[in-house]
């Protein structure tokens, strides 16, 4: 008989554990959760399928009893675990030590129903010493942690499955709401609102170069004139662009005033009026928590939070680092000794403090694992020794963790700051300098920098050693313009920091939250910036008006406090769920809020403000995306336009072009007007007016009547702007396609044109791409023939445009492809379309990976059943009926189209009204990646 069965979450973790346990121990993986609330109608058991609550998976009337099911893709693994358990004399549940891991262990015990002793085995690092120690220090499953996790799961289900369908009905399909997701979107939208309300302020000051006789020059900036301080950027009201009321007395120089002051003091005598030196110290940052690891990896390594967690999960499961889901900044005695040993060996005794440094967590409700993220073991493996074992991205993350851990135990950096003031003719200039006397921890680690040694040099600003009253020569004065900047948009790193600061959500779920809001098109990536879409504005507007409490940051943070209280045994699940759903005195619950009357038109309208004539302009969310509306006027919003870029003047200009297009002039050849118009996919030029459709032809049918009568249209070339477009340029665009010549071999004409995927030359059915957009007007017959003589690169299916990079985990090549319906990205298994407004030429690896993960999370698309498959499925039944004379006689003809409509398409994947994503997503690092499956039919 096997001595023991050990169950963990992942196959990688199982393989690592097996190395350290005796041969009599069998280690197997559950491959994540084996049981959960139903995700689709197909998973709902027949016994409860007719119950109204089954769609939710939560029986609200019976104490919020959850409906747990084993998904089809987990049944085989559950069967395997049951078979292994039959030959075991004990069961060790060795899942992760946080709430999610505790829940997985509880579900395993509930499903497997073991008749042997069950032991909960926990550890925060996978080393031989830690695993063997955990075998002798087992415990029972913590019911409080399980209850807290289950309460969180039920809250997420109720919130998502009840609110998401409302968004479908009132705004647009495929939207979703979530307890933390919606608050995160609101935070991003509020920052964009601040940017939209921001008004630029301009101010000037002076910068001068001074030097002592025979000395080196240094730069100093003007700070006061005749005792009056100059304004700085923080003295302006961001909503008006004017100085704040209590700063009105400050000196605000405009350009003429700055130039006048420059001329006034240019010939003045200057001398050192003040020298102030102050020592300073800089303490090292605390060891990594889940949140700070994600933030720093995003800043320094350009890894998304999701990729960071995946790489960290792999390093943990293979025994390189400690558990990576933690709020703690504490290091164990073992870790402290290992770090101090590395410091002494690498940097010497001067860099080894007399005592170890102890950190206290500043995170609200810090819990989960009991130690910071650090290299595993009682001896830290040097990063350079792992070059042959780890992939590049793994090594970089490990190196960062090693440096942060070691630096946290090194002395403070010490230095001297110098403030030097130079006066003359009533003007005071100031220069600041800084020298590093002892680098301390900076020898190892600098936040946001890859090269600590280079950063040491960058941090030093050395000023000459000058005595008081030292006369200085002015080597030159210049006026300097300053422009105030709007609040910066959130990046992944800054959003995670803000969520953590406000106590919203758990750090282990931040990666999934960000992936979800990007995948749902609530947020678009622009470099590292997270830009909210107009759809996000509409959703946040609706939630603020009708579900204000649910998207209030204070309320959401209080929910986290309540859940943490349940995990500590200070609260109970049932009362909290009842209060959330049914409400409390003077506080309506979710059930009551859902009864609100919501006007769909109002929900889909985002007011921008009045134009110069007082007419209100608004953004409307339509079936095909956002558009502008002013009374009866409509205009498309160019794809990729950020909300803060759509100012009232821009909106008015788009409406003017969309309804009364700008006339550039008249085509001398035809006498027709040439228009500049704005379309959904950008500006374009049009020759002549569109004909009026016949009275009987309306709507989309009118566009299909006679394509030959449509006016000629051409998009602008990359680099051309509507503001600078001339009539000659417009006529040049409208001249396309341009005849290039003929092929001497067969007399076929060759033309050059600008298509959807760029410029090209064409001969018959042969196409070849041109190198630049401008070459469409310059390519010669010989150059075109040379291109057409090259082997045809086109083949059926998407074509690779370029390699974006390598997948940080699998190493697979991430390719940008020219798909049938536009550019997309693929890792060889999953294809994901680019978001509207994304420039394929500037697509980054981080953005590509986020698209792929969002597509993977959405699951496989059920294929449409083609005519061939329908006939194949119908053939056996038809043959059987035809064999019976009575059946032949009874057979009645049916309308062909009605029959086709009934059989066309795939069966719905979810219950009617059930949202596709209706709860906060699981931690991606816990969820095994599944390949898309194709459902066979017939």
XYZ file of C-alpha atoms in Angstrom, residues 7-382:
376
model
C -2.111 16.605 -3.946
C -0.939 20.002 -5.165
C -2.395 22.425 -7.750
C -0.025 22.226 -10.688
C 1.991 19.530 -12.484
C 5.169 21.619 -12.191
C 4.783 21.892 -8.436
C 4.068 18.151 -8.268
C 7.278 17.301 -10.115
C 9.348 19.544 -7.841
C 7.810 18.145 -4.642
C 8.364 14.576 -5.808
C 12.129 15.198 -5.839
C 12.171 15.886 -2.095
C 9.704 13.292 -0.748
C 10.392 9.625 -0.031
C 9.578 7.112 -2.767
C 6.518 5.910 -0.867
C 4.823 9.273 -1.440
C 2.826 9.753 -4.637
C 2.494 13.401 -5.696
C -0.312 14.343 -8.089
C -1.836 17.589 -9.302
C -5.464 18.716 -9.211
C -4.689 21.073 -12.131
C -6.242 24.049 -10.363
C -9.781 24.023 -8.959
C -11.655 20.765 -9.471
C -15.030 22.297 -8.607
C -16.678 25.679 -9.060
C -19.969 27.434 -9.714
C -21.392 26.542 -13.157
C -19.957 28.617 -15.991
C -22.590 27.727 -18.600
C -26.078 26.281 -18.936
C -24.572 22.961 -20.034
C -22.901 22.548 -16.619
C -26.119 22.973 -14.604
C -27.296 19.554 -13.311
C -30.600 18.285 -14.678
C -32.022 18.064 -11.157
C -32.012 21.852 -10.718
C -32.075 23.075 -14.301
C -35.699 24.162 -14.001
C -34.968 26.232 -10.880
C -34.824 30.004 -11.386
C -31.722 30.333 -9.206
C -29.728 27.740 -11.171
C -28.589 30.374 -13.678
C -26.801 32.187 -10.860
C -25.439 29.035 -9.298
C -26.472 30.496 -5.928
C -29.692 29.536 -4.129
C -30.419 32.904 -2.545
C -33.648 31.763 -0.873
C -31.835 28.976 0.978
C -29.058 30.843 2.716
C -27.070 31.647 -0.455
C -26.265 27.972 -0.912
C -23.729 27.593 -3.753
C -24.209 25.108 -6.569
C -20.827 23.472 -7.104
C -20.207 21.355 -10.192
C -17.217 19.462 -11.573
C -16.528 20.733 -15.099
C -16.223 18.143 -17.849
C -12.545 18.886 -18.370
C -11.819 18.050 -14.705
C -13.772 14.809 -14.403
C -10.923 12.686 -15.766
C -8.473 14.154 -13.236
C -10.937 13.670 -10.371
C -11.341 10.029 -11.400
C -7.545 9.647 -11.398
C -7.229 11.180 -7.922
C -9.943 8.870 -6.556
C -8.138 5.863 -7.992
C -4.827 6.923 -6.399
C -6.548 7.560 -3.076
C -7.806 3.960 -2.935
C -4.241 2.731 -2.508
C -3.178 5.323 0.055
C -3.173 5.216 3.853
C -3.156 9.018 4.231
C -3.895 12.131 2.190
C -1.801 15.285 2.258
C -3.409 18.399 0.770
C -0.418 20.573 -0.152
C -2.086 23.413 -2.041
C -0.934 27.017 -1.612
C -1.233 28.530 1.844
C -3.562 31.419 0.966
C -7.376 31.516 0.863
C -7.576 30.212 -2.684
C -5.285 27.308 -1.870
C -7.256 26.555 1.281
C -10.439 26.475 -0.781
C -8.926 24.079 -3.318
C -7.975 21.712 -0.482
C -11.491 21.906 0.980
C -13.086 21.102 -2.384
C -10.699 18.158 -2.851
C -11.740 16.748 0.514
C -15.431 17.271 -0.241
C -15.243 15.589 -3.658
C -12.808 12.745 -2.908
C -14.492 11.880 0.442
C -11.346 10.190 1.808
C -11.663 7.424 4.387
C -8.052 7.862 5.440
C -6.536 10.613 7.612
C -6.409 13.997 5.866
C -3.564 16.410 6.649
C -3.201 19.990 5.466
C 0.423 20.581 4.498
C 1.638 24.167 4.025
C 4.967 25.740 3.093
C 6.095 29.040 1.573
C 9.077 27.733 -0.376
C 9.746 24.503 -2.227
C 13.089 23.336 -0.890
C 13.916 19.965 0.620
C 14.229 21.381 4.117
C 10.911 23.257 3.884
C 9.003 20.288 2.472
C 10.314 17.785 5.037
C 9.557 20.275 7.824
C 6.018 20.748 6.484
C 5.414 16.974 6.655
C 5.859 17.073 10.417
C 3.862 20.273 11.003
C 0.542 19.582 9.298
C -2.767 21.079 10.403
C -6.475 20.894 9.658
C -8.153 22.827 6.849
C -8.876 26.357 8.072
C -12.657 26.733 7.815
C -12.399 30.511 8.263
C -10.200 30.929 5.193
C -12.521 28.667 3.193
C -15.554 30.689 4.286
C -13.846 33.965 3.342
C -12.952 32.646 -0.109
C -16.451 31.265 -0.686
C -18.060 34.546 0.411
C -15.832 36.459 -1.993
C -16.748 34.059 -4.802
C -20.477 34.390 -4.133
C -20.237 38.188 -3.943
C -18.484 38.243 -7.283
C -21.093 35.947 -8.825
C -24.042 37.967 -7.540
C -22.506 41.261 -8.621
C -21.402 40.084 -12.051
C -24.340 37.883 -13.043
C -26.949 40.410 -11.910
C -25.384 43.675 -13.139
C -23.759 42.511 -16.388
C -27.050 41.658 -18.194
C -28.322 45.128 -17.311
C -25.303 46.631 -19.115
C -26.116 44.468 -22.143
C -29.653 45.766 -22.308
C -28.904 49.418 -21.643
C -25.537 49.988 -23.358
C -24.064 47.195 -25.483
C -23.659 43.404 -25.559
C -20.617 41.538 -24.238
C -19.997 44.006 -21.419
C -19.340 42.861 -17.882
C -19.373 44.240 -14.357
C -17.401 43.124 -11.342
C -16.870 43.999 -7.712
C -13.267 45.150 -8.237
C -13.247 45.367 -12.038
C -15.878 48.124 -12.182
C -14.139 50.188 -9.499
C -10.825 49.862 -11.357
C -12.500 51.116 -14.547
C -14.026 54.016 -12.614
C -10.611 55.015 -11.254
C -9.203 55.078 -14.804
C -12.222 57.021 -16.124
C -11.992 59.562 -13.304
C -8.361 60.218 -14.187
C -9.401 60.799 -17.802
C -12.124 63.167 -16.604
C -9.450 65.142 -14.781
C -7.458 65.308 -18.005
C -10.545 66.464 -19.925
C -11.234 69.200 -17.357
C -7.579 70.261 -17.281
C -6.650 73.695 -18.633
C -3.104 74.417 -19.696
C -1.156 77.197 -18.008
C 1.987 78.790 -19.423
C 4.616 80.670 -17.535
C 8.178 81.778 -18.121
C 11.285 82.082 -16.033
C 14.990 82.578 -16.627
C 17.922 80.205 -16.588
C 21.496 81.480 -16.286
C 25.000 80.015 -16.480
C 27.425 81.281 -13.829
C 31.108 80.659 -13.177
C 33.758 81.899 -10.794
C 36.858 83.332 -12.450
C 38.739 80.357 -13.832
C 36.068 77.937 -12.620
C 33.644 75.626 -14.408
C 30.134 76.972 -15.177
C 26.934 75.737 -13.557
C 23.234 76.306 -14.329
C 20.827 78.078 -11.985
C 17.134 78.977 -12.275
C 15.401 82.211 -11.292
C 13.312 81.888 -8.105
C 12.566 85.447 -6.927
C 12.578 89.008 -8.254
C 12.641 91.870 -5.719
C 11.598 89.439 -3.016
C 8.620 88.132 -4.993
C 8.596 84.407 -5.671
C 7.978 83.160 -9.222
C 5.052 80.837 -9.824
C 5.651 77.147 -10.452
C 3.398 74.524 -11.984
C 1.815 73.528 -8.658
C 0.579 77.118 -8.124
C -2.008 76.864 -10.955
C -5.584 75.638 -10.750
C -5.800 72.677 -13.161
C -9.472 73.445 -13.869
C -8.904 77.069 -14.965
C -5.240 77.331 -15.963
C -4.921 80.404 -13.722
C -3.002 80.822 -10.447
C -4.842 79.556 -7.387
C -6.551 82.303 -5.327
C -3.983 82.100 -2.534
C -1.140 82.256 -5.088
C -2.318 85.373 -6.937
C 0.360 87.489 -5.229
C 3.174 85.487 -6.850
C 5.073 86.756 -9.881
C 3.633 85.283 -13.078
C 5.874 86.112 -16.040
C 4.631 85.895 -19.602
C 6.997 85.816 -22.568
C 7.356 89.624 -23.055
C 7.860 90.174 -19.320
C 10.496 87.429 -19.156
C 12.359 88.934 -22.136
C 12.221 92.407 -20.559
C 13.555 91.077 -17.252
C 16.353 89.255 -19.066
C 17.490 92.478 -20.731
C 17.278 94.343 -17.422
C 19.554 92.008 -15.437
C 21.880 90.831 -18.231
C 24.622 93.298 -17.274
C 24.154 93.050 -13.499
C 26.900 92.015 -11.095
C 26.241 88.625 -9.488
C 27.618 87.029 -6.344
C 26.941 84.013 -4.139
C 24.333 85.100 -1.609
C 23.640 81.796 0.163
C 25.280 78.382 0.524
C 23.428 75.667 2.423
C 24.615 72.110 2.837
C 22.566 69.341 4.449
C 23.409 65.666 4.850
C 20.768 63.179 3.719
C 20.105 59.472 3.960
C 18.121 57.154 1.728
C 16.772 53.860 3.074
C 16.418 50.762 0.902
C 12.928 49.661 -0.187
C 11.300 46.739 1.586
C 11.476 43.226 0.104
C 8.903 42.437 -2.564
C 5.239 41.759 -1.923
C 2.906 40.605 -4.695
C 1.899 44.170 -5.471
C 5.360 45.757 -5.436
C 6.768 42.897 -7.529
C 4.133 43.512 -10.219
C 4.749 47.271 -10.140
C 8.529 47.036 -10.399
C 8.460 44.314 -13.072
C 6.142 46.523 -15.126
C 8.408 49.571 -14.743
C 11.772 47.869 -15.049
C 11.193 44.752 -17.174
C 8.125 45.945 -19.137
C 6.247 42.821 -18.029
C 2.485 42.974 -17.596
C 1.153 42.037 -14.174
C -0.217 38.806 -15.642
C 3.136 37.812 -17.125
C 4.912 38.722 -13.907
C 2.685 36.382 -11.911
C 3.114 33.566 -14.411
C 6.885 33.814 -14.391
C 6.941 34.098 -10.593
C 4.640 31.082 -10.298
C 7.075 29.032 -12.365
C 10.055 30.175 -10.286
C 8.206 29.282 -7.083
C 7.050 25.870 -8.248
C 10.561 24.981 -9.380
C 12.075 25.991 -6.060
C 13.837 29.259 -6.972
C 11.791 31.756 -4.943
C 9.384 31.713 -2.018
C 5.615 31.948 -2.359
C 4.698 34.866 -4.596
C 1.211 35.739 -3.242
C 1.934 37.677 -0.096
C 1.327 41.050 1.499
C 4.126 40.597 4.009
C 7.496 42.378 3.944
C 8.921 40.187 6.709
C 12.012 38.046 6.086
C 12.616 34.888 8.101
C 15.758 34.464 10.199
C 16.945 32.003 7.575
C 16.557 34.608 4.834
C 18.206 37.341 6.891
C 21.277 35.173 7.457
C 21.455 34.246 3.768
C 21.232 37.896 2.702
C 23.885 39.006 5.205
C 26.196 36.246 4.054
C 25.862 37.416 0.428
C 26.476 41.053 1.410
C 29.670 40.250 3.313
C 31.026 38.034 0.545
C 30.160 40.353 -2.334
C 30.541 43.876 -0.942
C 32.595 43.564 2.230
C 32.011 44.295 5.900
C 31.505 48.025 5.243
C 28.172 47.172 3.606
C 26.986 44.851 6.391
C 24.941 46.558 9.142
C 25.474 45.474 12.726
C 21.834 44.356 12.963
C 19.305 42.968 10.514
C 16.690 45.383 9.220
C 13.046 44.575 10.040
C 10.154 45.940 7.958
C 6.535 46.449 8.930
C 3.786 46.058 6.367
C 1.969 49.238 5.327
C -0.696 47.366 3.335
C -4.245 47.377 4.671
C -5.335 43.954 5.897
C -1.949 42.397 5.140
C -2.348 38.631 5.221
C -1.829 35.554 3.026
C 1.698 34.116 3.278
C 3.940 35.081 6.169
C 7.108 36.127 4.386
C 8.120 38.473 1.593
C 9.036 37.217 -1.881
C 12.719 36.257 -1.821
C 15.139 33.667 -3.220
C 14.364 30.252 -1.740
C 16.536 28.332 0.699
C 19.009 29.140 3.441
C 21.603 30.068 0.818
C 20.629 32.366 -2.028
C 21.709 31.239 -5.467
C 23.553 34.011 -7.284
